[in-house]
PDB file of C-alpha atoms in Angstrom:
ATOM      1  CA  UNK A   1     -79.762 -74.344-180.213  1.00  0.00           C
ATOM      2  CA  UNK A   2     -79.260 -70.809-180.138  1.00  0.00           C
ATOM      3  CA  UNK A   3     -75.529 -69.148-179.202  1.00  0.00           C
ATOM      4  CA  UNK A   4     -74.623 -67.150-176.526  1.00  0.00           C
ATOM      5  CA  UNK A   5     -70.859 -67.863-176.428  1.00  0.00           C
ATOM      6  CA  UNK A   6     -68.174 -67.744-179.238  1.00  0.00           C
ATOM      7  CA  UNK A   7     -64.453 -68.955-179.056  1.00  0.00           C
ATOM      8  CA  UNK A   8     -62.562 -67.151-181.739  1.00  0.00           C
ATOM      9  CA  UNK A   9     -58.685 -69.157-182.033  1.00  0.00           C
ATOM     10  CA  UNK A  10     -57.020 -65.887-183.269  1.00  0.00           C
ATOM     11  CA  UNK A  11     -55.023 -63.369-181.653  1.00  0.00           C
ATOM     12  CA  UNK A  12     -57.744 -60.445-179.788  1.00  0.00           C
ATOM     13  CA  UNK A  13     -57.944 -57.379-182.952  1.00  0.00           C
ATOM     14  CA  UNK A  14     -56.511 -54.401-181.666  1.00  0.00           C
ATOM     15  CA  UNK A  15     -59.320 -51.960-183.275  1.00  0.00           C
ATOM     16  CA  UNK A  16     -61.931 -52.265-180.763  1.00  0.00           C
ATOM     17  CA  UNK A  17     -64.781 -52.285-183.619  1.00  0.00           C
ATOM     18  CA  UNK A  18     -63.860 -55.539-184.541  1.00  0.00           C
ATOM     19  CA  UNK A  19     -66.584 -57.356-186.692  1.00  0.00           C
ATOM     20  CA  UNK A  20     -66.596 -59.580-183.670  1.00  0.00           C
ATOM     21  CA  UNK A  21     -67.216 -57.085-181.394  1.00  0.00           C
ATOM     22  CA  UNK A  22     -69.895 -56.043-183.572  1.00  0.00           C
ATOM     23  CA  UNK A  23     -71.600 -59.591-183.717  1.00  0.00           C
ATOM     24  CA  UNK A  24     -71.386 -59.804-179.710  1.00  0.00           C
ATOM     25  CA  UNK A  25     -73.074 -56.301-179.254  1.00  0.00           C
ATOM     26  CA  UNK A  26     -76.154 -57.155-182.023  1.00  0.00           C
ATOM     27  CA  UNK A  27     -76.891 -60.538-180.631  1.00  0.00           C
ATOM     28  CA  UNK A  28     -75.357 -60.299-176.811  1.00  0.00           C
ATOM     29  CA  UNK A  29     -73.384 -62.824-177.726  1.00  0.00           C
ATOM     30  CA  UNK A  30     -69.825 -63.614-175.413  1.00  0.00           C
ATOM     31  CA  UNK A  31     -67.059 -63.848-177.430  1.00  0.00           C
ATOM     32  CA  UNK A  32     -63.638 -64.780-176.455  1.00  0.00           C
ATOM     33  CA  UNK A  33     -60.173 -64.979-178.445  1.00  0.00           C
ATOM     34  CA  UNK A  34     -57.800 -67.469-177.873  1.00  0.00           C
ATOM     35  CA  UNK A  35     -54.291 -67.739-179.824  1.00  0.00           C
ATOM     36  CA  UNK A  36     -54.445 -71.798-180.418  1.00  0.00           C
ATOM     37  CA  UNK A  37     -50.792 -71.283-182.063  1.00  0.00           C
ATOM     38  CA  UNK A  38     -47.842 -69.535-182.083  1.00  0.00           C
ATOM     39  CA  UNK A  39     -44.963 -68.782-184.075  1.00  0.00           C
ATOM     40  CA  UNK A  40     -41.735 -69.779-183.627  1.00  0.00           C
ATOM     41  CA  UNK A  41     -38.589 -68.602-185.790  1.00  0.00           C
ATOM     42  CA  UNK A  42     -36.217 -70.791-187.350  1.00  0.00           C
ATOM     43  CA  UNK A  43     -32.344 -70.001-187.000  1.00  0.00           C
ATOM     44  CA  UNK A  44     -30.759 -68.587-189.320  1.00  0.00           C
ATOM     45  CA  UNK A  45     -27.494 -71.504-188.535  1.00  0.00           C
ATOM     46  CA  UNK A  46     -30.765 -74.406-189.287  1.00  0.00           C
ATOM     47  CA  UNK A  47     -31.504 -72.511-192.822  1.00  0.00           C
ATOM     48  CA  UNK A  48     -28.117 -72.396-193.960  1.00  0.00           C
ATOM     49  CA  UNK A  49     -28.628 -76.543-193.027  1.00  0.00           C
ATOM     50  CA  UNK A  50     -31.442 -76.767-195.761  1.00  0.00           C
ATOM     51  CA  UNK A  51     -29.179 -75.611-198.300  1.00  0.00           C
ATOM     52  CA  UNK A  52     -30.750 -72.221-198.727  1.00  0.00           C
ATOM     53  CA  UNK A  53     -28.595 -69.464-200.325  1.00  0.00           C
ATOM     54  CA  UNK A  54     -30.976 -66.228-200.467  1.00  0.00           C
ATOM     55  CA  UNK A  55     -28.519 -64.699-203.056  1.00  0.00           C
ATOM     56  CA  UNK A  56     -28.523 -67.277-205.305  1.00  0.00           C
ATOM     57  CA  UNK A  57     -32.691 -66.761-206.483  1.00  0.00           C
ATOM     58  CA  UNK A  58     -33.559 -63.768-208.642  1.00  0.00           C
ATOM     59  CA  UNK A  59     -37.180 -63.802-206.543  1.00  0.00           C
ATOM     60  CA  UNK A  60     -39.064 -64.641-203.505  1.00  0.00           C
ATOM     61  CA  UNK A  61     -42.874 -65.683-203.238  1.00  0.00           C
ATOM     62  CA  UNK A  62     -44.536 -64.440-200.367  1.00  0.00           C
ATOM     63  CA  UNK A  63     -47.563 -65.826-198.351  1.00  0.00           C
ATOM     64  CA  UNK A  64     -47.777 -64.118-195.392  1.00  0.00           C
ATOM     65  CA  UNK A  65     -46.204 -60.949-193.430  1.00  0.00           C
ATOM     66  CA  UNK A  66     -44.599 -63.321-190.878  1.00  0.00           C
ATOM     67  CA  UNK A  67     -42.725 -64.609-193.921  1.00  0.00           C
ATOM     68  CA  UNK A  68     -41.737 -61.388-194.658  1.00  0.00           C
ATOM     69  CA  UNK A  69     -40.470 -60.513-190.932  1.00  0.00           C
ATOM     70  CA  UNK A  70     -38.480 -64.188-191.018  1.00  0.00           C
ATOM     71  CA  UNK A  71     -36.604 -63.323-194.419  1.00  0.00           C
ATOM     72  CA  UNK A  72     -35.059 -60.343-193.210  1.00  0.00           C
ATOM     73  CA  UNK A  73     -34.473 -61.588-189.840  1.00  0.00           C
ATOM     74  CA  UNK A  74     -32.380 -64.924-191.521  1.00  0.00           C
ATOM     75  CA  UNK A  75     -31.057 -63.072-194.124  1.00  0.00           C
ATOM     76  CA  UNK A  76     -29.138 -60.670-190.832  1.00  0.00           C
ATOM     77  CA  UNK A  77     -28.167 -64.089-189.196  1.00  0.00           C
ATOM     78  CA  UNK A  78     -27.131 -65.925-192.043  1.00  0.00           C
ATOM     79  CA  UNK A  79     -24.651 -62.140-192.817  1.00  0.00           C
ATOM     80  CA  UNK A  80     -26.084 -61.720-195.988  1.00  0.00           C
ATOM     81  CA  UNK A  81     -27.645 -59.120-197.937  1.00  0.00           C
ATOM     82  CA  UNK A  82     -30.842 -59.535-200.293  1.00  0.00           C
ATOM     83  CA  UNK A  83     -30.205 -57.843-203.600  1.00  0.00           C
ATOM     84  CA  UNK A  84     -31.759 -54.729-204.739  1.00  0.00           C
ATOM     85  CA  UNK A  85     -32.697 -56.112-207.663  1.00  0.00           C
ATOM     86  CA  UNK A  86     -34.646 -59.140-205.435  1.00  0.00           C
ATOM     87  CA  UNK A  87     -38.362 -59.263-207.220  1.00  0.00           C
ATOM     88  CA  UNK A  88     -41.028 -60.074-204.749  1.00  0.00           C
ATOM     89  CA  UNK A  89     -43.946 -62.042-205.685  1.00  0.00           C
ATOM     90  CA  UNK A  90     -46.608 -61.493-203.128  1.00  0.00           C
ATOM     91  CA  UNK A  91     -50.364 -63.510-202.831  1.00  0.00           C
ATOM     92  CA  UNK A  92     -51.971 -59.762-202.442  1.00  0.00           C
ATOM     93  CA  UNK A  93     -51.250 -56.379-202.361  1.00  0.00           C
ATOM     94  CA  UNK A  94     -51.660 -55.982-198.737  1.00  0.00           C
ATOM     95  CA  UNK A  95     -48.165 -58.142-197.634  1.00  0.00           C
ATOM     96  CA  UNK A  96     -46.904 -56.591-200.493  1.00  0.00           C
ATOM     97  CA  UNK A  97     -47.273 -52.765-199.131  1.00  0.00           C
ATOM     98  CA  UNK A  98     -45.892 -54.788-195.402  1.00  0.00           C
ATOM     99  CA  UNK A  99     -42.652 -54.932-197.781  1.00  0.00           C
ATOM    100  CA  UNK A 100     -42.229 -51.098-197.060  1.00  0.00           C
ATOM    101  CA  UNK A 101     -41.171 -51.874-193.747  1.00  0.00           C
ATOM    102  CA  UNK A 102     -37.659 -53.547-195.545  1.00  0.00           C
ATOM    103  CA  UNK A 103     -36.972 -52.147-198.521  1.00  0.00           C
ATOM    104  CA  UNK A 104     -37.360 -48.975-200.725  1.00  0.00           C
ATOM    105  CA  UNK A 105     -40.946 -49.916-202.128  1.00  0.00           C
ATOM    106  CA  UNK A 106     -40.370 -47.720-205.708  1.00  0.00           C
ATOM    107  CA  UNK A 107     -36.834 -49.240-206.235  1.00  0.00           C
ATOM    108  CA  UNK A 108     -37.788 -52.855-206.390  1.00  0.00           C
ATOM    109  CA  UNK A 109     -39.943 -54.857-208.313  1.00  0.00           C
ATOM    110  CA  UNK A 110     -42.921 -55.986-206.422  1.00  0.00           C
ATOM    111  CA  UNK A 111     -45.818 -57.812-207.681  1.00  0.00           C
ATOM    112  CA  UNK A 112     -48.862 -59.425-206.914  1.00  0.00           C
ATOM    113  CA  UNK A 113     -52.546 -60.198-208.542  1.00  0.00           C
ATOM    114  CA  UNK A 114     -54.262 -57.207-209.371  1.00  0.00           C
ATOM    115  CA  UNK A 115     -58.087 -57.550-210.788  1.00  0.00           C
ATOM    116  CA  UNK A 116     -61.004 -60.020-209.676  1.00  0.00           C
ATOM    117  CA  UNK A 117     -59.549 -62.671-211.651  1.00  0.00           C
ATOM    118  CA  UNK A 118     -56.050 -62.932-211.297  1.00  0.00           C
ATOM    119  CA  UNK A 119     -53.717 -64.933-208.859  1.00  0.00           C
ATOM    120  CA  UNK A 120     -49.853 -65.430-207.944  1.00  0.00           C
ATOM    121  CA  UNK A 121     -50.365 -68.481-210.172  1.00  0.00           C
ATOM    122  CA  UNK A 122     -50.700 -66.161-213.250  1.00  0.00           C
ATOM    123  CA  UNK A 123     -47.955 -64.075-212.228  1.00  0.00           C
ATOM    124  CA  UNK A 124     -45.355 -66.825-211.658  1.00  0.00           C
ATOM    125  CA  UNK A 125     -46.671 -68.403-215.055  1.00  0.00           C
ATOM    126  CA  UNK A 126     -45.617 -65.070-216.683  1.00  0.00           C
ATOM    127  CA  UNK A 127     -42.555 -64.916-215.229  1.00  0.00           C
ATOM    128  CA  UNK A 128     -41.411 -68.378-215.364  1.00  0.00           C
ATOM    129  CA  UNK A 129     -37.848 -67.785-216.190  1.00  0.00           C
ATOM    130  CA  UNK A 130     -36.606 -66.380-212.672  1.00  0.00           C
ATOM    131  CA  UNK A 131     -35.342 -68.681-209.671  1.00  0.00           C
ATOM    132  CA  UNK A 132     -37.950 -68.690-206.966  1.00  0.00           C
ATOM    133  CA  UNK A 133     -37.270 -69.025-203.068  1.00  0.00           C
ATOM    134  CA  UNK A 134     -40.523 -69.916-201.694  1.00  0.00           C
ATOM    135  CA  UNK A 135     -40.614 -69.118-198.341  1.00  0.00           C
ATOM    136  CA  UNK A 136     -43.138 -71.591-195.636  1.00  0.00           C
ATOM    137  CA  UNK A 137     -43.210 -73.114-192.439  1.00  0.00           C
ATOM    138  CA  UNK A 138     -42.795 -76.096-191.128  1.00  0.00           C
ATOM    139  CA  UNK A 139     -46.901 -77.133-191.858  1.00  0.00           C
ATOM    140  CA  UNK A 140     -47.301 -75.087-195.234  1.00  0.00           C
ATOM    141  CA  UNK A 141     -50.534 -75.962-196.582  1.00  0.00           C
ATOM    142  CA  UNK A 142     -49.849 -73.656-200.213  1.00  0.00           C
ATOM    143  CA  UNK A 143     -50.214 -75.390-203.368  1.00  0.00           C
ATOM    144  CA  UNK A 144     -47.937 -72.547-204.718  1.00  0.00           C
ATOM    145  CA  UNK A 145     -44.405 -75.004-204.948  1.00  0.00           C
ATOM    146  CA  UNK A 146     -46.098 -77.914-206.834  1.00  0.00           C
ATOM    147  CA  UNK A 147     -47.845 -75.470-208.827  1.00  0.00           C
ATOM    148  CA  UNK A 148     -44.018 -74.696-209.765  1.00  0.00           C
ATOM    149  CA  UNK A 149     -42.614 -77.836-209.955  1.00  0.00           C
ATOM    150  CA  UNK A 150     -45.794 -78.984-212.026  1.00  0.00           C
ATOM    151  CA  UNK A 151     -44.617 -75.862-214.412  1.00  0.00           C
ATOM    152  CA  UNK A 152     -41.430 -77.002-214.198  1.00  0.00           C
ATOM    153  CA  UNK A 153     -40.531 -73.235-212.864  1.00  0.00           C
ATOM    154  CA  UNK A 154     -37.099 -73.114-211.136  1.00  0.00           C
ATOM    155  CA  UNK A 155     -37.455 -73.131-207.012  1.00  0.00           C
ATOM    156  CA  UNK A 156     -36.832 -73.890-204.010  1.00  0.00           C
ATOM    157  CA  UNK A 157     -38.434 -74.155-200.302  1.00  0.00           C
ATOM    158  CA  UNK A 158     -37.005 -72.187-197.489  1.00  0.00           C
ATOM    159  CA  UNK A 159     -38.541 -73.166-193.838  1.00  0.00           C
ATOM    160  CA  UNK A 160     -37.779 -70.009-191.801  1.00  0.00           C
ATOM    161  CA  UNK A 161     -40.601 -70.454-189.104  1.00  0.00           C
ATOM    162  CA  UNK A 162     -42.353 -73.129-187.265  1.00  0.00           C
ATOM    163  CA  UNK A 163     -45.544 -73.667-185.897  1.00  0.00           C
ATOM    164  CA  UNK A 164     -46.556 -74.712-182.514  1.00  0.00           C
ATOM    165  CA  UNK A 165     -49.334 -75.564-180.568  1.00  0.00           C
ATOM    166  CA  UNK A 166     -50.267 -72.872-177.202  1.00  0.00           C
ATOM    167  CA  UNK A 167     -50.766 -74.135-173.954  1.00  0.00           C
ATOM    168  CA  UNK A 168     -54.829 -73.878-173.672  1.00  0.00           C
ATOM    169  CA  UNK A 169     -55.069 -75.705-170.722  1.00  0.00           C
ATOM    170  CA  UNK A 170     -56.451 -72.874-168.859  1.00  0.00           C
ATOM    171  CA  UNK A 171     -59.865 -73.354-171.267  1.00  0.00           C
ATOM    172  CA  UNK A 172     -60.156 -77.443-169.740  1.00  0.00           C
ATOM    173  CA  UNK A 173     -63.276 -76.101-167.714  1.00  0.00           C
ATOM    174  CA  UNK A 174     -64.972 -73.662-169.964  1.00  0.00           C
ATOM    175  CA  UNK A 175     -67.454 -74.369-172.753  1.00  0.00           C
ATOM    176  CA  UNK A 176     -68.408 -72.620-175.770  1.00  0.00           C
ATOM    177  CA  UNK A 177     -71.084 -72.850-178.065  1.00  0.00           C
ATOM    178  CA  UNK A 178     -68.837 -72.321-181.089  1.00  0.00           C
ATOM    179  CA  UNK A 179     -65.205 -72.514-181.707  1.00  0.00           C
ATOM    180  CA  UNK A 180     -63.678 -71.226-184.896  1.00  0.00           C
ATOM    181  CA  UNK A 181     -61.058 -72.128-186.873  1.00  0.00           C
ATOM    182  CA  UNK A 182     -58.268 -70.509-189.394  1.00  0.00           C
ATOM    183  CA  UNK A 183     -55.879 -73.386-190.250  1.00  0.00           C
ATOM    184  CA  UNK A 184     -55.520 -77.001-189.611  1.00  0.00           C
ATOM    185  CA  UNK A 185     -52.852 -76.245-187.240  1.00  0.00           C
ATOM    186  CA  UNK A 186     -55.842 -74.664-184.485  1.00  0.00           C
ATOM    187  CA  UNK A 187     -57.485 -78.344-184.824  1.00  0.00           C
ATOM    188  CA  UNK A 188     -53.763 -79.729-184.436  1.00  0.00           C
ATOM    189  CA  UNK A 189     -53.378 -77.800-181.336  1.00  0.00           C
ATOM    190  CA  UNK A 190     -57.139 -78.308-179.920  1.00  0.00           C
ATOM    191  CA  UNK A 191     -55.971 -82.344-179.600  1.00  0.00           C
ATOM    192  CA  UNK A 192     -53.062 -81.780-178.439  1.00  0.00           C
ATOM    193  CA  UNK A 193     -54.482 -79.550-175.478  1.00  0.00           C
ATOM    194  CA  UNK A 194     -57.177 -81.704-175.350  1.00  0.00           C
ATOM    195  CA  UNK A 195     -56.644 -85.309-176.549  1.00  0.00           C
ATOM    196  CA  UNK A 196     -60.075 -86.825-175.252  1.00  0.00           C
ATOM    197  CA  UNK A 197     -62.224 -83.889-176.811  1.00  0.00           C
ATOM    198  CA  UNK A 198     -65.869 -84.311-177.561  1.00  0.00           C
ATOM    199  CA  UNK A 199     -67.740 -82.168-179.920  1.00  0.00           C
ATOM    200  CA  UNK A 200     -71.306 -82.815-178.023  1.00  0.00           C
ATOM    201  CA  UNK A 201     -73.403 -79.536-178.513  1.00  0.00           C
ATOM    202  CA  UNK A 202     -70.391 -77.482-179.692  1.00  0.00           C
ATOM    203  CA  UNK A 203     -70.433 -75.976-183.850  1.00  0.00           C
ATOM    204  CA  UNK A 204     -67.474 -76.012-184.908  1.00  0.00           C
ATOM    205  CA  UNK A 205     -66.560 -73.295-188.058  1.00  0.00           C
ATOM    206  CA  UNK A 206     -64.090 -73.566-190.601  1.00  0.00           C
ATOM    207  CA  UNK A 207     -62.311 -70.737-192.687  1.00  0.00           C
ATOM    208  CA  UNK A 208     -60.504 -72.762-195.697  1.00  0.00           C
ATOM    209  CA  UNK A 209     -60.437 -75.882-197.740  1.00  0.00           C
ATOM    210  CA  UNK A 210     -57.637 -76.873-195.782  1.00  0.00           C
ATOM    211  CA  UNK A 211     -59.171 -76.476-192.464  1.00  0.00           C
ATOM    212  CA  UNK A 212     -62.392 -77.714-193.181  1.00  0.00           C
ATOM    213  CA  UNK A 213     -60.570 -80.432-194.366  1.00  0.00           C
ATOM    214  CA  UNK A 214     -58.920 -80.913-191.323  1.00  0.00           C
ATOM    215  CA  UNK A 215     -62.178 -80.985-189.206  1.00  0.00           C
ATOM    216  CA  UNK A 216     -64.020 -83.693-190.912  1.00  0.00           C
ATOM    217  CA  UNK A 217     -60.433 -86.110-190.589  1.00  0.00           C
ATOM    218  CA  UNK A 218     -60.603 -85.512-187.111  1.00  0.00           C
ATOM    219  CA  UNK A 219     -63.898 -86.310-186.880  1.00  0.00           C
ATOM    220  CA  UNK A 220     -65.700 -83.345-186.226  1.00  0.00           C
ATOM    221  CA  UNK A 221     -69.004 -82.118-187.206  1.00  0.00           C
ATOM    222  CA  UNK A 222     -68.775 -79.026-189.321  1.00  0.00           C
ATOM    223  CA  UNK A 223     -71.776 -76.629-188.569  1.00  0.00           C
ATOM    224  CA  UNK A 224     -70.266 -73.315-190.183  1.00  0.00           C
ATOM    225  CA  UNK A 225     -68.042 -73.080-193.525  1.00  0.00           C
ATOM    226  CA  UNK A 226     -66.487 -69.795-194.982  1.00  0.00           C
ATOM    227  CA  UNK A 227     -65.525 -68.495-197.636  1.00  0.00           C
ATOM    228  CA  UNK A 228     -68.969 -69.366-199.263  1.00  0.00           C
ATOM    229  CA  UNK A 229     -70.976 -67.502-201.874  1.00  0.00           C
ATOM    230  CA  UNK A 230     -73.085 -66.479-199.268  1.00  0.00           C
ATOM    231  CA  UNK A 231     -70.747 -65.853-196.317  1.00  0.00           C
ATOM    232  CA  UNK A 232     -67.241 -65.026-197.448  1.00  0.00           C
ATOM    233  CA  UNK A 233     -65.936 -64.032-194.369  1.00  0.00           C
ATOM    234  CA  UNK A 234     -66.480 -65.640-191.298  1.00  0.00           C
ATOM    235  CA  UNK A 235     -67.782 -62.965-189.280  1.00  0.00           C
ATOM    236  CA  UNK A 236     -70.421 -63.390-192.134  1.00  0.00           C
ATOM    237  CA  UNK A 237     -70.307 -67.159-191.985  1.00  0.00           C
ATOM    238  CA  UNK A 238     -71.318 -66.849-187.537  1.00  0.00           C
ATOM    239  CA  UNK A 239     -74.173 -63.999-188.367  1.00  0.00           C
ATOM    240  CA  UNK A 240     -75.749 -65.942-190.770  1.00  0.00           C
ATOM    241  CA  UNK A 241     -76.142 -68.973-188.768  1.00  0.00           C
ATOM    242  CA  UNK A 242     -76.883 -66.938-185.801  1.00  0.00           C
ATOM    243  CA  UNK A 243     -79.468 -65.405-187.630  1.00  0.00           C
ATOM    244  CA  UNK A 244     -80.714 -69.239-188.134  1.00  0.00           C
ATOM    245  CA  UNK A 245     -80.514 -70.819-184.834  1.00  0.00           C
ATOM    246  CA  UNK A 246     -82.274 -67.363-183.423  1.00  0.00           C
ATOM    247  CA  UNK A 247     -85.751 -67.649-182.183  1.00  0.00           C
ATOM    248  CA  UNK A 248     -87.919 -64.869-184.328  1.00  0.00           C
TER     249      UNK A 248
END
């Protein structure tokens, strides 16, 4: 069946020359973006309840920017400061330049994987003597702390955000010929919104392990995967099998 409508669950890009918007001008294709989840922050007063003491690690691993934006934010409620000598251990070198926006880059010691073949699992194996706060949400899907624990690698888990399902019931009426997914949270919310959903005609795509994972427990049919050697990005992943379902 070929497509002529995409649901993207993700936040509309800014930059207008999105690869999306790319995809629906090659193939007139309609695509739509939808936000299936949103953030919520954590108080700093329900931290300080988990026992988390931000001056008591020597360093933090870092996921994702919003983790970044919640440390600073609970470290200002909670009235305390985050050391200068804090060493940030980041999963790429993108969310660690986002640090810039909260500390003097050159005066602290940032890291994360540089070359093809390293990860933050090499870095926190080097540097296995320092106390790590490793900051999640509520539905964390990282293997990062029982990589540590498994390493026996001094930590602990802060939740400073939470993740929650958006109100979609403004999309009960309207169809699409795909829907795709970022996290397992986006098929979380999908039931939620809609408990008696039906996959019928509909692909479904899947960015992750962990959300392909969560597709086939819920049932679903999964018609598009990415990261693959072939598609590692999903904009990739929807061209090629646009590209397959097209009539030559």
């Amino acid at each position: 069946m070929i497509v002529k409508s995409i649901l993207i669950s993700q936040p509309e890009p800014q930059n207008a020359r999105s690869p999306y918007h790319d995809i629906s001008e090659k193939y007139g294709i309609d695509i739509a973006f939808r936000q299936f989840i949103q953030i919520e922050s954590v108080p700093g007063r329900d931290v300080r309840k988990q026992k988390v003491s931000i001056p008591r690690h020597s360093a933090i691993v870092i996921t994702s920017r919003t983790a970044i934006q919640n440390l600073f934010r609970v470290a200002e409620e909670m009235r305390v400061e985050v050391s200068p000598d804090m060493k940030y251990f980041c999963v790429s070198e993108a969310i660690a330049l986002f640090l810039q926006k909260y500390i003097t880059y050159r005066k602290r010691k940032v890291f994360f994987p540089k070359g093809k073949d390293k990860t933050i699992y090499d870095l926190l194996q080097k540097h296995k003597t320092e106390n790590y706060l490793f900051l999640r949400s509520d539905v964390s899907n990282s293997d990062i702390p029982e990589f540590l624990t498994k390493n026996k690698i001094q930590h602990k888990e802060a939740i400073l955000y939470k993740t929650v399902c958006s109100d979609l019931s403004d999309l009960a009426d309207v169809n699409f010929d795909i829907i795709a997914f970022f996290s397992p949270s986006g098929i979380k919310s999908l039931y939620e919104n809609f408990p008696s959903f039906e996959q019928n005609n509909t692909r479904i795509a899947a960015f992750g392990p962990s959300t392909k994972e969560a597709v086939e427990k819920a049932g679903l049919r999964l018609d598009i995967e990415a990261p693959s050697p072939k598609a590692p990005s999903m904009k990739m992943a929807l061209e090629n099998y646009i590209r397959s379902v097209s009539p030559e």
